[in-house]
Amino acid sequence: MKITNLIEVDQFTQNREAFTTDVLMGLSSEPKTISAKYFYDDAGSELFQKISQHQDYYLTKTEFSILEQFGASLAATINEAEIDILELGAGDGHKSKLIIDSFLAQGTKVNFYPIDISEKAMGLLGANLTVSEQLNIHGIVADYFHGLNSLKTISSNKKLVLFLGSNIGNFNRAQTQEFLKKLWLSLNANDHVLIGYDLKKDTDILNKAYNDSGGLTTAFNLNLLKRMNAELGADFEMDKFKHYGFYNPSLGAMESYIISLHDQDVYIAALEKYFHFEKFEALHLESSFKFSESEIHALASQTGFKIEAHFTDAQNFFIDALWQVQKS
């Protein structure tokens, strides 16, 4: 497996500066907030892989069953002799393998380009994929759109972009449209995207999934405090904070917070500043948005895509949406 790292040293510096600035702005705001994009350092990416395999987290096994059932239909719908498959977020390769194997089974040559900010996460991927002369794997260490733009003219093959696991739900409604429009701009006419959408459902199912019995979600959220300690010289004490998550039906999203258990001050050396947390004050980390089928249809039409197929499970928990890029 070949890996190309597009992150230059100065970009790492820029990312650190952006993290520092966002922490300053977020902890100075009312209410306090930190962007969920900072969850995914190496430790965070590893924890999320464990969450995705936990029995309480229905999303992974549900999407896996969809791809297992409809992989051949997906490949037949696109029906290319050779295709470039680009995955946003490397994952562990298990879902990618189902899609890739479906193309290989119909005789399609596959060039697979996983794109991930974490080179460590990239390394977990290759061992789970099928070895085949018809499959080339080239990992790209970069943010999503830097990686996509680097691959736009790599070949004349049609492209299929994978954005699985309901990662689209990490954006709010306006950000979702902006993301899809940027995705449309980065692709050529008649390319395809396959996007995972977690559907609105019973609140008990949602709350259980995001408050797993193994405590992995708690560790995942508190890891953000550990990251601030390690990278910014903060002095957060883990036992003085707790994870809290719940489904907000009026927002249509799971909301995730860290709650301060004490009246306390936290010092961040990189900012040379103390931040005060009142007892039971909340630090907002994430809103994970869920979708209705009508909302998914509207998103496609509003952002330049044609719906080719919507693959779903028997319980109607999840949709993998296959869309085609429409350009004049």
CSV table of C-alpha atoms in Angstrom, one decimal:
chain,number,residue,atom,x,y,z
A,1,MET,CA,0.0,0.0,0.0
A,2,LYS,CA,1.5,3.3,-1.1
A,3,ILE,CA,0.9,6.4,1.1
A,4,THR,CA,1.3,10.0,0.1
A,5,ASN,CA,1.4,12.6,2.8
A,6,LEU,CA,0.2,15.9,1.5
A,7,ILE,CA,0.5,17.6,4.9
A,8,GLU,CA,3.6,19.8,4.9
A,9,VAL,CA,5.4,20.8,8.2
A,10,ASP,CA,3.9,24.3,7.9
A,11,GLN,CA,0.4,22.8,7.6
A,12,PHE,CA,0.9,21.0,10.9
A,13,THR,CA,2.0,24.3,12.4
A,14,GLN,CA,-1.1,26.0,10.8
A,15,ASN,CA,-3.3,23.2,12.2
A,16,ARG,CA,-1.9,23.7,15.7
A,17,GLU,CA,-2.4,27.4,15.4
A,18,ALA,CA,-6.0,26.8,14.3
A,19,PHE,CA,-6.6,24.4,17.2
A,20,THR,CA,-5.1,27.0,19.7
A,21,THR,CA,-7.3,29.8,18.2
A,22,ASP,CA,-10.5,27.7,18.2
A,23,VAL,CA,-9.9,26.6,21.8
A,24,LEU,CA,-9.4,30.2,22.8
A,25,MET,CA,-12.6,31.3,21.0
A,26,GLY,CA,-14.6,28.3,22.1
A,27,LEU,CA,-13.8,28.4,25.8
A,28,SER,CA,-14.3,32.2,25.8
A,29,SER,CA,-17.8,31.9,24.3
A,30,GLU,CA,-21.1,31.5,26.1
A,31,PRO,CA,-21.9,28.7,26.2
A,32,LYS,CA,-18.5,27.1,25.9
A,33,THR,CA,-17.9,24.9,22.8
A,34,ILE,CA,-15.1,23.0,21.0
A,35,SER,CA,-15.5,21.8,17.4
A,36,ALA,CA,-16.0,18.0,17.0
A,37,LYS,CA,-13.3,18.1,14.2
A,38,TYR,CA,-10.7,18.0,17.0
A,39,PHE,CA,-11.9,14.6,18.3
A,40,TYR,CA,-9.8,12.8,15.7
A,41,ASP,CA,-6.2,12.7,16.7
A,42,ASP,CA,-4.6,9.3,16.6
A,43,ALA,CA,-6.1,8.3,19.9
A,44,GLY,CA,-9.5,9.7,19.0
A,45,SER,CA,-9.5,7.8,15.7
A,46,GLU,CA,-8.7,4.6,17.5
A,47,LEU,CA,-11.4,5.1,20.1
A,48,PHE,CA,-14.0,5.8,17.4
A,49,GLN,CA,-13.1,2.5,15.7
A,50,LYS,CA,-13.8,0.7,18.9
A,51,ILE,CA,-17.1,2.6,19.4
A,52,SER,CA,-18.2,1.6,15.9
A,53,GLN,CA,-17.8,-2.1,16.8
A,54,HIS,CA,-19.7,-1.9,20.1
A,55,GLN,CA,-23.0,-3.8,20.3
A,56,ASP,CA,-24.9,-0.6,21.4
A,57,TYR,CA,-23.8,1.3,18.4
A,58,TYR,CA,-26.3,0.2,15.7
A,59,LEU,CA,-24.9,2.4,12.9
A,60,THR,CA,-21.9,0.3,11.8
A,61,LYS,CA,-23.6,-3.1,11.7
A,62,THR,CA,-26.6,-1.6,10.0
A,63,GLU,CA,-24.6,0.1,7.3
A,64,PHE,CA,-22.5,-3.0,6.9
A,65,SER,CA,-25.6,-5.1,6.3
A,66,ILE,CA,-26.8,-2.6,3.7
A,67,LEU,CA,-23.5,-2.8,1.8
A,68,GLU,CA,-23.4,-6.5,2.1
A,69,GLN,CA,-26.9,-6.8,0.6
A,70,PHE,CA,-26.7,-4.1,-2.1
A,71,GLY,CA,-22.9,-4.0,-3.0
A,72,ALA,CA,-23.5,-5.9,-6.3
A,73,SER,CA,-26.4,-3.5,-7.2
A,74,LEU,CA,-24.2,-0.5,-6.5
A,75,ALA,CA,-21.4,-1.8,-8.7
A,76,ALA,CA,-23.9,-2.8,-11.5
A,77,THR,CA,-25.5,0.7,-11.4
A,78,ILE,CA,-22.2,2.4,-11.9
A,79,ASN,CA,-20.9,-0.3,-14.3
A,80,GLU,CA,-17.4,0.9,-15.3
A,81,ALA,CA,-14.5,-1.2,-16.6
A,82,GLU,CA,-12.2,0.8,-14.3
A,83,ILE,CA,-13.0,3.1,-11.4
A,84,ASP,CA,-11.3,5.4,-8.9
A,85,ILE,CA,-12.9,4.9,-5.4
A,86,LEU,CA,-12.0,7.8,-3.0
A,87,GLU,CA,-13.0,7.3,0.6
A,88,LEU,CA,-13.2,10.3,3.0
A,89,GLY,CA,-11.9,9.0,6.3
A,90,ALA,CA,-9.9,5.8,6.2
A,91,GLY,CA,-11.9,3.7,8.7
A,92,ASP,CA,-10.8,0.1,9.2
A,93,GLY,CA,-11.5,-1.1,5.7
A,94,HIS,CA,-14.3,-3.5,6.5
A,95,LYS,CA,-17.1,-1.5,4.7
A,96,SER,CA,-14.7,-0.3,2.0
A,97,LYS,CA,-13.9,-4.0,1.3
A,98,LEU,CA,-17.5,-4.9,0.7
A,99,ILE,CA,-17.8,-2.1,-2.0
A,100,ILE,CA,-14.4,-2.8,-3.6
A,101,ASP,CA,-15.1,-6.6,-3.7
A,102,SER,CA,-18.4,-6.0,-5.4
A,103,PHE,CA,-16.6,-4.1,-8.2
A,104,LEU,CA,-13.9,-6.7,-8.4
A,105,ALA,CA,-16.5,-9.5,-8.7
A,106,GLN,CA,-18.0,-7.9,-11.8
A,107,GLY,CA,-14.5,-7.5,-13.4
A,108,THR,CA,-14.0,-3.8,-12.7
A,109,LYS,CA,-10.4,-2.7,-12.0
A,110,VAL,CA,-10.3,-0.6,-8.9
A,111,ASN,CA,-8.0,2.2,-7.8
A,112,PHE,CA,-8.7,2.9,-4.2
A,113,TYR,CA,-7.6,6.2,-2.6
A,114,PRO,CA,-8.5,6.5,1.1
A,115,ILE,CA,-8.1,10.0,2.4
A,116,ASP,CA,-7.5,10.7,6.1
A,117,ILE,CA,-5.8,13.3,8.2
A,118,SER,CA,-4.3,10.5,10.4
A,119,GLU,CA,-1.4,8.5,8.9
A,120,LYS,CA,-1.8,6.0,11.8
A,121,ALA,CA,-5.5,5.4,10.8
A,122,MET,CA,-4.4,4.8,7.2
A,123,GLY,CA,-2.1,2.1,8.4
A,124,LEU,CA,-5.0,0.1,9.9
A,125,LEU,CA,-6.7,0.0,6.5
A,126,GLY,CA,-4.6,-2.0,4.1
A,127,ALA,CA,-4.5,-5.3,6.0
A,128,ASN,CA,-8.3,-5.7,5.8
A,129,LEU,CA,-8.6,-5.3,2.0
A,130,THR,CA,-8.6,-8.0,-0.6
A,131,VAL,CA,-5.3,-8.7,-2.4
A,132,SER,CA,-5.9,-8.6,-6.1
A,133,GLU,CA,-4.0,-7.6,-9.3
A,134,GLN,CA,-7.2,-5.7,-10.2
A,135,LEU,CA,-6.9,-3.5,-7.0
A,136,ASN,CA,-4.4,-0.7,-6.5
A,137,ILE,CA,-4.4,1.1,-3.1
A,138,HIS,CA,-2.9,4.6,-2.6
A,139,GLY,CA,-3.5,6.3,0.8
A,140,ILE,CA,-3.6,10.1,0.9
A,141,VAL,CA,-2.8,11.8,4.2
A,142,ALA,CA,-4.6,15.1,3.9
A,143,ASP,CA,-7.9,16.8,4.8
A,144,TYR,CA,-10.8,15.8,2.7
A,145,PHE,CA,-10.8,18.5,0.1
A,146,HIS,CA,-7.1,18.9,-0.2
A,147,GLY,CA,-7.0,15.2,-0.9
A,148,LEU,CA,-10.0,15.3,-3.3
A,149,ASN,CA,-8.5,18.2,-5.3
A,150,SER,CA,-5.2,16.4,-5.6
A,151,LEU,CA,-6.9,13.5,-7.2
A,152,LYS,CA,-9.3,15.4,-9.5
A,153,THR,CA,-7.1,15.0,-12.6
A,154,ILE,CA,-5.2,11.8,-11.6
A,155,SER,CA,-7.0,9.8,-14.3
A,156,SER,CA,-9.9,10.0,-16.8
A,157,ASN,CA,-11.7,7.2,-14.8
A,158,LYS,CA,-15.1,7.9,-13.3
A,159,LYS,CA,-14.9,8.4,-9.6
A,160,LEU,CA,-16.9,7.1,-6.7
A,161,VAL,CA,-16.5,9.1,-3.4
A,162,LEU,CA,-17.4,7.2,-0.2
A,163,PHE,CA,-18.6,9.2,2.8
A,164,LEU,CA,-19.9,6.5,5.1
A,165,GLY,CA,-20.9,6.0,8.7
A,166,SER,CA,-23.2,9.0,8.9
A,167,ASN,CA,-20.2,11.4,9.1
A,168,ILE,CA,-22.4,13.8,7.1
A,169,GLY,CA,-24.4,14.2,10.4
A,170,ASN,CA,-21.5,15.9,12.1
A,171,PHE,CA,-22.4,19.1,10.1
A,172,ASN,CA,-25.3,21.3,10.9
A,173,ARG,CA,-27.9,21.9,8.2
A,174,ALA,CA,-26.2,24.8,6.6
A,175,GLN,CA,-22.7,23.2,6.8
A,176,THR,CA,-24.2,20.0,5.2
A,177,GLN,CA,-25.3,22.0,2.1
A,178,GLU,CA,-21.9,23.8,2.0
A,179,PHE,CA,-20.0,20.4,2.2
A,180,LEU,CA,-22.1,18.8,-0.5
A,181,LYS,CA,-21.6,21.9,-2.8
A,182,LYS,CA,-17.8,21.7,-2.2
A,183,LEU,CA,-18.0,18.0,-3.0
A,184,TRP,CA,-19.9,18.7,-6.2
A,185,LEU,CA,-17.2,21.3,-7.2
A,186,SER,CA,-14.4,18.8,-6.6
A,187,LEU,CA,-15.8,16.2,-8.9
A,188,ASN,CA,-16.5,15.8,-12.6
A,189,ALA,CA,-19.8,15.3,-14.4
A,190,ASN,CA,-21.2,11.8,-14.0
A,191,ASP,CA,-19.0,10.9,-11.1
A,192,HIS,CA,-20.8,9.4,-8.1
A,193,VAL,CA,-20.9,9.7,-4.3
A,194,LEU,CA,-22.2,7.2,-1.8
A,195,ILE,CA,-23.1,9.0,1.5
A,196,GLY,CA,-24.4,7.4,4.7
A,197,TYR,CA,-27.4,9.1,6.3
A,198,ASP,CA,-28.6,8.0,9.8
A,199,LEU,CA,-32.4,8.3,9.8
A,200,LYS,CA,-34.6,9.7,12.5
A,201,LYS,CA,-35.8,7.0,14.8
A,202,ASP,CA,-36.9,6.1,18.3
A,203,THR,CA,-35.1,8.2,20.9
A,204,ASP,CA,-34.3,5.2,23.1
A,205,ILE,CA,-32.3,3.6,20.3
A,206,LEU,CA,-30.4,6.8,19.6
A,207,ASN,CA,-29.6,7.5,23.3
A,208,LYS,CA,-28.3,4.0,23.9
A,209,ALA,CA,-26.0,4.2,20.8
A,210,TYR,CA,-24.4,7.4,22.0
A,211,ASN,CA,-24.1,6.4,25.6
A,212,ASP,CA,-22.6,2.9,25.2
A,213,SER,CA,-22.4,0.5,28.1
A,214,GLY,CA,-18.7,0.1,27.6
A,215,GLY,CA,-17.9,3.7,28.3
A,216,LEU,CA,-16.2,4.2,25.0
A,217,THR,CA,-18.1,7.3,24.1
A,218,THR,CA,-17.1,8.8,27.5
A,219,ALA,CA,-13.4,8.0,26.8
A,220,PHE,CA,-13.8,9.4,23.2
A,221,ASN,CA,-15.1,12.8,24.4
A,222,LEU,CA,-12.7,13.1,27.4
A,223,ASN,CA,-9.9,12.4,24.9
A,224,LEU,CA,-10.4,15.9,23.6
A,225,LEU,CA,-9.4,17.2,27.1
A,226,LYS,CA,-6.4,14.9,27.0
A,227,ARG,CA,-5.5,16.3,23.6
A,228,MET,CA,-5.6,19.9,24.9
A,229,ASN,CA,-3.4,18.8,27.8
A,230,ALA,CA,-0.8,17.2,25.5
A,231,GLU,CA,-0.8,19.7,22.6
A,232,LEU,CA,-1.6,23.0,24.4
A,233,GLY,CA,-0.3,22.4,27.9
A,234,ALA,CA,-3.7,22.5,29.5
A,235,ASP,CA,-4.2,21.0,33.0
A,236,PHE,CA,-7.7,19.4,32.7
A,237,GLU,CA,-8.2,16.7,35.3
A,238,MET,CA,-10.3,13.9,33.8
A,239,ASP,CA,-12.1,12.9,37.0
A,240,LYS,CA,-13.5,16.4,37.3
A,241,PHE,CA,-15.5,16.1,34.1
A,242,LYS,CA,-18.1,13.7,32.7
A,243,HIS,CA,-19.7,12.9,29.3
A,244,TYR,CA,-23.4,13.7,28.8
A,245,GLY,CA,-25.3,13.0,25.6
A,246,PHE,CA,-29.0,13.0,24.6
A,247,TYR,CA,-31.2,13.2,21.6
A,248,ASN,CA,-32.9,16.6,20.9
A,249,PRO,CA,-36.0,15.9,18.8
A,250,SER,CA,-36.6,19.6,18.0
A,251,LEU,CA,-33.1,19.9,16.6
A,252,GLY,CA,-33.1,16.4,15.1
A,253,ALA,CA,-29.7,15.7,16.5
A,254,MET,CA,-27.8,13.9,19.2
A,255,GLU,CA,-26.1,16.5,21.4
A,256,SER,CA,-22.8,15.7,23.2
A,257,TYR,CA,-21.4,17.6,26.1
A,258,ILE,CA,-18.7,17.5,28.8
A,259,ILE,CA,-20.0,18.6,32.1
A,260,SER,CA,-17.8,20.2,34.8
A,261,LEU,CA,-18.3,18.4,38.1
A,262,HIS,CA,-16.7,21.1,40.2
A,263,ASP,CA,-16.3,24.8,40.3
A,264,GLN,CA,-12.7,25.0,38.8
A,265,ASP,CA,-10.1,26.9,36.8
A,266,VAL,CA,-8.2,25.3,34.0
A,267,TYR,CA,-4.9,26.7,32.8
A,268,ILE,CA,-3.8,26.4,29.2
A,269,ALA,CA,-0.1,27.2,28.8
A,270,ALA,CA,-0.3,27.8,25.0
A,271,LEU,CA,-2.8,30.6,25.7
A,272,GLU,CA,-1.2,31.8,29.0
A,273,LYS,CA,-4.7,32.0,30.3
A,274,TYR,CA,-7.0,30.5,32.9
A,275,PHE,CA,-10.6,29.4,32.0
A,276,HIS,CA,-13.3,29.2,34.7
A,277,PHE,CA,-15.8,26.3,34.7
A,278,GLU,CA,-18.7,26.6,37.1
A,279,LYS,CA,-20.0,23.4,38.7
A,280,PHE,CA,-22.3,21.6,36.2
A,281,GLU,CA,-21.4,24.0,33.4
A,282,ALA,CA,-21.5,22.3,30.0
A,283,LEU,CA,-18.9,22.3,27.2
A,284,HIS,CA,-20.7,21.6,23.9
A,285,LEU,CA,-18.7,19.2,21.7
A,286,GLU,CA,-21.0,17.9,19.0
A,287,SER,CA,-24.4,17.8,17.4
A,288,SER,CA,-24.9,14.6,15.3
A,289,PHE,CA,-27.8,15.3,13.0
A,290,LYS,CA,-30.3,12.7,11.8
A,291,PHE,CA,-32.3,12.9,8.6
A,292,SER,CA,-35.8,12.1,7.2
A,293,GLU,CA,-36.0,10.6,3.7
A,294,SER,CA,-37.6,13.9,2.4
A,295,GLU,CA,-34.7,15.9,3.8
A,296,ILE,CA,-32.2,13.6,1.9
A,297,HIS,CA,-34.1,14.0,-1.4
A,298,ALA,CA,-34.1,17.8,-0.9
A,299,LEU,CA,-30.3,17.9,-0.3
A,300,ALA,CA,-29.6,16.0,-3.5
A,301,SER,CA,-31.7,18.4,-5.6
A,302,GLN,CA,-30.3,21.5,-3.9
A,303,THR,CA,-26.7,20.7,-4.3
A,304,GLY,CA,-26.4,19.4,-7.9
A,305,PHE,CA,-26.8,15.7,-7.6
A,306,LYS,CA,-29.2,13.2,-9.2
A,307,ILE,CA,-30.4,10.3,-7.0
A,308,GLU,CA,-29.4,7.0,-8.6
A,309,ALA,CA,-30.5,4.7,-5.7
A,310,HIS,CA,-31.2,4.8,-1.9
A,311,PHE,CA,-30.1,1.6,-0.3
A,312,THR,CA,-31.7,0.9,3.2
A,313,ASP,CA,-32.0,-1.8,5.8
A,314,ALA,CA,-35.2,-3.7,6.8
A,315,GLN,CA,-35.7,-1.6,9.9
A,316,ASN,CA,-35.3,1.6,7.9
A,317,PHE,CA,-32.6,2.9,10.3
A,318,PHE,CA,-30.1,4.1,7.7
A,319,ILE,CA,-29.7,5.0,4.1
A,320,ASP,CA,-26.6,4.8,1.9
A,321,ALA,CA,-27.5,7.3,-0.9
A,322,LEU,CA,-25.9,6.8,-4.3
A,323,TRP,CA,-26.0,10.1,-6.2
A,324,GLN,CA,-24.5,11.2,-9.5
A,325,VAL,CA,-22.9,14.6,-10.2
A,326,GLN,CA,-24.9,16.6,-12.6
A,327,LYS,CA,-23.1,19.3,-14.6
A,328,SER,CA,-24.0,21.0,-17.9
